[in-house]
Short mmCIF file of N, CA and C in Angstrom, two decimals:
data_model
loop_
_atom_site.label_atom_id
_atom_site.label_comp_id
_atom_site.label_asym_id
_atom_site.label_seq_id
_atom_site.Cartn_x
_atom_site.Cartn_y
_atom_site.Cartn_z
N VAL N 1 95.94 150.67 70.31
CA VAL N 1 96.21 151.71 69.32
C VAL N 1 96.33 151.09 67.94
N GLN N 2 95.58 151.61 67.00
CA GLN N 2 95.58 151.05 65.65
C GLN N 2 96.69 151.63 64.78
N LEU N 3 96.83 152.98 64.77
CA LEU N 3 97.81 153.67 63.93
C LEU N 3 98.60 154.66 64.78
N GLN N 4 99.90 154.72 64.54
CA GLN N 4 100.77 155.60 65.29
C GLN N 4 101.66 156.38 64.33
N ALA N 5 101.42 157.67 64.20
CA ALA N 5 102.22 158.52 63.31
C ALA N 5 103.38 159.13 64.07
N SER N 6 104.51 159.31 63.38
CA SER N 6 105.68 159.92 63.98
C SER N 6 106.53 160.55 62.89
N GLY N 7 107.54 161.31 63.31
CA GLY N 7 108.48 161.88 62.37
C GLY N 7 108.34 163.36 62.12
N GLY N 8 107.34 163.98 62.72
CA GLY N 8 107.17 165.42 62.54
C GLY N 8 108.27 166.20 63.24
N GLY N 9 108.32 167.48 62.94
CA GLY N 9 109.32 168.33 63.56
C GLY N 9 109.38 169.68 62.90
N LEU N 10 110.41 170.43 63.25
CA LEU N 10 110.63 171.77 62.71
C LEU N 10 111.73 171.69 61.66
N VAL N 11 111.46 172.25 60.50
CA VAL N 11 112.43 172.23 59.40
C VAL N 11 112.35 173.54 58.65
N GLN N 12 113.45 173.94 58.06
CA GLN N 12 113.45 175.16 57.25
C GLN N 12 112.87 174.89 55.87
N ALA N 13 112.38 175.92 55.26
CA ALA N 13 111.86 175.80 53.90
C ALA N 13 112.94 175.22 52.99
N GLY N 14 112.53 174.28 52.13
CA GLY N 14 113.48 173.60 51.27
C GLY N 14 114.02 172.31 51.85
N GLY N 15 113.77 172.09 53.12
CA GLY N 15 114.26 170.90 53.79
C GLY N 15 113.36 169.69 53.58
N SER N 16 113.71 168.60 54.26
CA SER N 16 112.98 167.34 54.09
C SER N 16 112.66 166.72 55.44
N LEU N 17 111.58 165.95 55.46
CA LEU N 17 111.19 165.13 56.60
C LEU N 17 110.59 163.84 56.08
N ARG N 18 110.68 162.79 56.89
CA ARG N 18 109.99 161.56 56.56
C ARG N 18 109.07 161.17 57.71
N LEU N 19 107.80 161.10 57.42
CA LEU N 19 106.82 160.67 58.40
C LEU N 19 106.64 159.16 58.31
N SER N 20 106.37 158.55 59.45
CA SER N 20 106.10 157.12 59.50
C SER N 20 104.76 156.90 60.17
N CYS N 21 104.11 155.82 59.80
CA CYS N 21 102.84 155.43 60.42
C CYS N 21 102.92 153.94 60.68
N ALA N 22 103.03 153.57 61.95
CA ALA N 22 103.08 152.17 62.34
C ALA N 22 101.66 151.70 62.64
N ALA N 23 101.29 150.58 62.08
CA ALA N 23 99.91 150.11 62.19
C ALA N 23 99.82 148.73 62.81
N SER N 24 98.73 148.50 63.51
CA SER N 24 98.45 147.15 63.99
C SER N 24 97.97 146.32 62.82
N GLY N 25 97.99 145.02 62.95
CA GLY N 25 97.67 144.16 61.84
C GLY N 25 96.32 144.41 61.22
N ARG N 26 95.33 144.61 62.07
CA ARG N 26 93.97 144.76 61.55
C ARG N 26 93.84 146.03 60.74
N ALA N 27 94.41 147.12 61.25
CA ALA N 27 94.32 148.41 60.54
C ALA N 27 95.10 148.36 59.25
N PHE N 28 96.28 147.73 59.27
CA PHE N 28 97.13 147.74 58.10
C PHE N 28 96.57 146.85 57.01
N SER N 29 95.93 145.78 57.37
CA SER N 29 95.40 144.87 56.36
C SER N 29 94.12 145.39 55.74
N SER N 30 93.70 146.58 56.12
CA SER N 30 92.47 147.14 55.55
C SER N 30 92.59 147.40 54.07
N GLY N 31 93.79 147.66 53.60
CA GLY N 31 93.94 147.92 52.18
C GLY N 31 94.60 149.26 51.91
N VAL N 32 93.78 150.28 51.73
CA VAL N 32 94.29 151.60 51.41
C VAL N 32 94.77 152.32 52.67
N MET N 33 95.88 153.02 52.54
CA MET N 33 96.33 153.89 53.62
C MET N 33 96.61 155.27 53.04
N GLY N 34 96.46 156.26 53.90
CA GLY N 34 96.64 157.62 53.40
C GLY N 34 97.13 158.58 54.46
N TRP N 35 97.51 159.76 54.01
CA TRP N 35 97.92 160.86 54.88
C TRP N 35 96.99 162.04 54.62
N PHE N 36 96.60 162.66 55.70
CA PHE N 36 95.84 163.90 55.67
C PHE N 36 96.57 164.91 56.53
N ARG N 37 96.24 166.19 56.37
CA ARG N 37 96.85 167.21 57.20
C ARG N 37 95.83 168.28 57.54
N GLN N 38 96.07 168.92 58.66
CA GLN N 38 95.20 170.01 59.10
C GLN N 38 96.05 171.17 59.56
N ALA N 39 95.97 172.24 58.81
CA ALA N 39 96.70 173.46 59.15
C ALA N 39 95.87 174.27 60.16
N PRO N 40 96.52 175.15 60.92
CA PRO N 40 95.79 175.96 61.90
C PRO N 40 94.65 176.74 61.26
N GLY N 41 93.46 176.59 61.82
CA GLY N 41 92.32 177.32 61.32
C GLY N 41 91.71 176.78 60.05
N LYS N 42 92.19 175.64 59.59
CA LYS N 42 91.66 175.06 58.35
C LYS N 42 91.13 173.66 58.60
N GLU N 43 90.36 173.18 57.64
CA GLU N 43 89.81 171.83 57.74
C GLU N 43 90.87 170.79 57.36
N ARG N 44 90.63 169.56 57.79
CA ARG N 44 91.53 168.48 57.44
C ARG N 44 91.50 168.27 55.93
N ALA N 45 92.66 168.09 55.33
CA ALA N 45 92.77 167.98 53.88
C ALA N 45 93.59 166.75 53.48
N PHE N 46 93.23 166.18 52.36
CA PHE N 46 93.92 165.01 51.83
C PHE N 46 95.31 165.39 51.35
N VAL N 47 96.28 164.48 51.57
CA VAL N 47 97.64 164.68 51.08
C VAL N 47 98.01 163.60 50.06
N ALA N 48 97.93 162.34 50.48
CA ALA N 48 98.34 161.24 49.61
C ALA N 48 97.75 159.94 50.12
N ALA N 49 97.63 158.96 49.20
CA ALA N 49 97.14 157.65 49.58
C ALA N 49 97.69 156.61 48.62
N LEU N 50 97.70 155.35 49.08
CA LEU N 50 98.15 154.28 48.19
C LEU N 50 97.43 152.98 48.55
N ASP N 51 97.43 152.05 47.62
CA ASP N 51 96.74 150.79 47.83
C ASP N 51 97.67 149.78 48.52
N TRP N 52 97.17 148.56 48.72
CA TRP N 52 97.92 147.54 49.45
C TRP N 52 99.28 147.27 48.81
N GLY N 53 99.32 147.13 47.51
CA GLY N 53 100.56 146.81 46.82
C GLY N 53 101.46 148.00 46.57
N GLY N 54 100.93 149.19 46.80
CA GLY N 54 101.72 150.39 46.56
C GLY N 54 101.80 150.78 45.10
N THR N 55 101.06 150.10 44.25
CA THR N 55 101.15 150.40 42.83
C THR N 55 100.24 151.54 42.41
N ASN N 56 99.18 151.75 43.12
CA ASN N 56 98.27 152.85 42.84
C ASN N 56 98.41 153.91 43.91
N THR N 57 98.83 155.08 43.50
CA THR N 57 99.00 156.18 44.43
C THR N 57 98.18 157.39 43.99
N LEU N 58 97.89 158.23 44.94
CA LEU N 58 97.08 159.43 44.69
C LEU N 58 97.66 160.56 45.52
N TYR N 59 97.83 161.72 44.91
CA TYR N 59 98.38 162.88 45.60
C TYR N 59 97.51 164.10 45.35
N THR N 60 97.46 164.98 46.31
CA THR N 60 96.86 166.27 46.06
C THR N 60 97.85 167.08 45.21
N ASP N 61 97.33 167.96 44.41
CA ASP N 61 98.17 168.66 43.43
C ASP N 61 99.33 169.42 44.07
N SER N 62 99.11 169.98 45.22
CA SER N 62 100.12 170.86 45.81
C SER N 62 101.37 170.11 46.28
N VAL N 63 101.31 168.79 46.39
CA VAL N 63 102.48 168.05 46.86
C VAL N 63 103.09 167.17 45.78
N LYS N 64 102.48 167.12 44.63
CA LYS N 64 103.00 166.28 43.54
C LYS N 64 104.41 166.72 43.18
N GLY N 65 105.30 165.73 43.05
CA GLY N 65 106.68 166.03 42.72
C GLY N 65 107.55 166.35 43.92
N ARG N 66 106.93 166.54 45.08
CA ARG N 66 107.69 166.85 46.30
C ARG N 66 107.54 165.76 47.36
N PHE N 67 106.36 165.17 47.46
CA PHE N 67 106.08 164.15 48.46
C PHE N 67 105.99 162.78 47.79
N THR N 68 106.41 161.75 48.52
CA THR N 68 106.29 160.38 48.04
C THR N 68 105.73 159.50 49.15
N ILE N 69 104.64 158.83 48.85
CA ILE N 69 104.03 157.91 49.81
C ILE N 69 104.48 156.49 49.48
N SER N 70 104.74 155.70 50.51
CA SER N 70 105.16 154.32 50.31
C SER N 70 104.77 153.50 51.53
N ARG N 71 104.94 152.19 51.42
CA ARG N 71 104.62 151.32 52.56
C ARG N 71 105.49 150.08 52.53
N GLU N 72 105.76 149.55 53.70
CA GLU N 72 106.46 148.28 53.85
C GLU N 72 105.52 147.34 54.59
N ASN N 73 104.84 146.49 53.85
CA ASN N 73 103.83 145.63 54.46
C ASN N 73 104.42 144.67 55.48
N ALA N 74 105.64 144.23 55.25
CA ALA N 74 106.28 143.31 56.20
C ALA N 74 106.50 143.97 57.56
N LYS N 75 106.60 145.29 57.55
CA LYS N 75 106.81 146.04 58.80
C LYS N 75 105.55 146.73 59.27
N ASN N 76 104.45 146.54 58.56
CA ASN N 76 103.20 147.22 58.92
C ASN N 76 103.40 148.72 59.05
N THR N 77 104.12 149.29 58.14
CA THR N 77 104.48 150.71 58.25
C THR N 77 104.28 151.42 56.92
N MET N 78 103.76 152.63 57.00
CA MET N 78 103.61 153.50 55.84
C MET N 78 104.49 154.73 56.05
N TYR N 79 104.94 155.32 54.95
CA TYR N 79 105.82 156.47 55.03
C TYR N 79 105.31 157.60 54.15
N LEU N 80 105.75 158.80 54.48
CA LEU N 80 105.54 159.96 53.63
C LEU N 80 106.86 160.72 53.60
N GLN N 81 107.56 160.61 52.48
CA GLN N 81 108.80 161.37 52.30
C GLN N 81 108.44 162.74 51.76
N MET N 82 108.82 163.75 52.48
CA MET N 82 108.47 165.12 52.11
C MET N 82 109.74 165.90 51.82
N ASN N 83 109.89 166.32 50.57
CA ASN N 83 111.05 167.08 50.14
C ASN N 83 110.64 168.49 49.73
N ASN N 84 111.62 169.38 49.67
CA ASN N 84 111.36 170.76 49.27
C ASN N 84 110.15 171.33 50.02
N LEU N 85 110.18 171.20 51.31
CA LEU N 85 109.05 171.65 52.13
C LEU N 85 108.87 173.15 52.05
N LYS N 86 107.62 173.57 52.13
CA LYS N 86 107.27 174.98 52.06
C LYS N 86 106.52 175.37 53.34
N PRO N 87 106.53 176.63 53.69
CA PRO N 87 105.79 177.06 54.90
C PRO N 87 104.32 176.64 54.87
N GLU N 88 103.73 176.60 53.69
CA GLU N 88 102.32 176.22 53.59
C GLU N 88 102.09 174.73 53.84
N ASP N 89 103.16 173.97 54.00
CA ASP N 89 103.03 172.55 54.37
C ASP N 89 102.89 172.39 55.88
N THR N 90 103.04 173.47 56.61
CA THR N 90 102.91 173.41 58.06
C THR N 90 101.51 172.95 58.45
N ALA N 91 101.45 171.87 59.24
CA ALA N 91 100.16 171.30 59.64
C ALA N 91 100.41 170.12 60.57
N VAL N 92 99.33 169.65 61.16
CA VAL N 92 99.36 168.37 61.84
C VAL N 92 99.02 167.30 60.81
N TYR N 93 99.87 166.31 60.69
CA TYR N 93 99.69 165.26 59.69
C TYR N 93 99.13 164.01 60.36
N TYR N 94 98.10 163.44 59.75
CA TYR N 94 97.43 162.26 60.27
C TYR N 94 97.54 161.12 59.26
N CYS N 95 97.74 159.90 59.77
CA CYS N 95 97.66 158.75 58.89
C CYS N 95 96.32 158.06 59.11
N ALA N 96 95.87 157.37 58.08
CA ALA N 96 94.57 156.74 58.12
C ALA N 96 94.56 155.49 57.26
N ALA N 97 93.61 154.59 57.55
CA ALA N 97 93.47 153.35 56.79
C ALA N 97 92.02 153.15 56.40
N ALA N 98 91.81 152.62 55.21
CA ALA N 98 90.45 152.41 54.71
C ALA N 98 90.29 151.00 54.18
N ARG N 99 89.16 150.39 54.44
CA ARG N 99 88.87 149.04 53.95
C ARG N 99 88.35 149.12 52.52
N ARG N 100 89.26 149.39 51.61
CA ARG N 100 88.93 149.47 50.21
C ARG N 100 90.15 149.13 49.39
N SER N 101 89.93 148.94 48.09
CA SER N 101 91.03 148.48 47.24
C SER N 101 91.79 149.61 46.58
N TYR N 102 91.12 150.73 46.31
CA TYR N 102 91.75 151.81 45.57
C TYR N 102 91.84 153.07 46.42
N PRO N 103 92.92 153.81 46.29
CA PRO N 103 93.09 155.02 47.11
C PRO N 103 92.02 156.06 46.82
N THR N 104 91.68 156.82 47.83
CA THR N 104 90.66 157.84 47.71
C THR N 104 91.04 159.07 48.52
N MET N 105 90.55 160.23 48.07
CA MET N 105 90.77 161.47 48.79
C MET N 105 89.72 161.70 49.87
N ARG N 106 88.66 160.94 49.85
CA ARG N 106 87.54 161.17 50.76
C ARG N 106 87.87 160.72 52.18
N PHE N 107 87.94 161.68 53.10
CA PHE N 107 88.32 161.33 54.46
C PHE N 107 87.22 160.54 55.16
N ASP N 108 85.97 160.68 54.71
CA ASP N 108 84.87 160.03 55.42
C ASP N 108 84.82 158.53 55.20
N VAL N 109 85.61 158.00 54.28
CA VAL N 109 85.59 156.55 54.06
C VAL N 109 86.75 155.84 54.75
N TYR N 110 87.60 156.60 55.42
CA TYR N 110 88.70 155.99 56.15
C TYR N 110 88.19 155.50 57.50
N ASP N 111 88.56 154.26 57.83
CA ASP N 111 88.00 153.62 59.02
C ASP N 111 88.85 153.80 60.27
N TYR N 112 90.12 153.95 60.09
CA TYR N 112 91.04 154.04 61.22
C TYR N 112 91.90 155.30 61.08
N TRP N 113 92.14 155.95 62.20
CA TRP N 113 92.93 157.17 62.21
C TRP N 113 93.96 157.11 63.32
N GLY N 114 95.15 157.63 63.04
CA GLY N 114 96.15 157.78 64.06
C GLY N 114 96.11 159.15 64.68
N GLN N 115 96.87 159.33 65.73
CA GLN N 115 97.01 160.67 66.28
C GLN N 115 97.91 161.46 65.34
N GLY N 116 97.88 162.74 65.39
CA GLY N 116 98.66 163.54 64.46
C GLY N 116 100.10 163.73 64.88
N THR N 117 100.92 164.12 63.92
CA THR N 117 102.30 164.53 64.18
C THR N 117 102.50 165.88 63.53
N LEU N 118 103.07 166.82 64.28
CA LEU N 118 103.15 168.20 63.83
C LEU N 118 104.38 168.43 62.96
N VAL N 119 104.14 169.03 61.81
CA VAL N 119 105.21 169.46 60.91
C VAL N 119 105.17 170.98 60.83
N THR N 120 106.29 171.60 61.13
CA THR N 120 106.39 173.05 61.07
C THR N 120 107.53 173.41 60.12
N VAL N 121 107.21 174.20 59.11
CA VAL N 121 108.20 174.62 58.13
C VAL N 121 108.40 176.12 58.27
N SER N 122 109.61 176.52 58.60
CA SER N 122 109.91 177.94 58.78
C SER N 122 110.43 178.54 57.48
N SER N 123 110.12 179.81 57.28
CA SER N 123 110.56 180.47 56.04
C SER N 123 111.94 181.08 56.20
#
């Protein structure tokens, strides 16, 4: 297993969750890591991504100011802190890794994918 996402669950609107993505060495050393999500009946969509050093980050507009992506390279782990959750954030969240230097929203350039973790936000 290359990537393992966890931390999903049921939370009320306005609440918080932190997702984690544990990676094997090869997947984690790829460079860029990101989070995507897929809501019921919708296509997979970009959420956030960051580079190896964590200095360059990219967010989709709908989560800016609410979500924070980070990584601990020593632990081979990436995180997504999600605050002020809204019902429209309900989705299966996937972590991914790409062999590139700069974060990207394009899902087709990500080389490794984890299984999803379900986040459900109730109103």
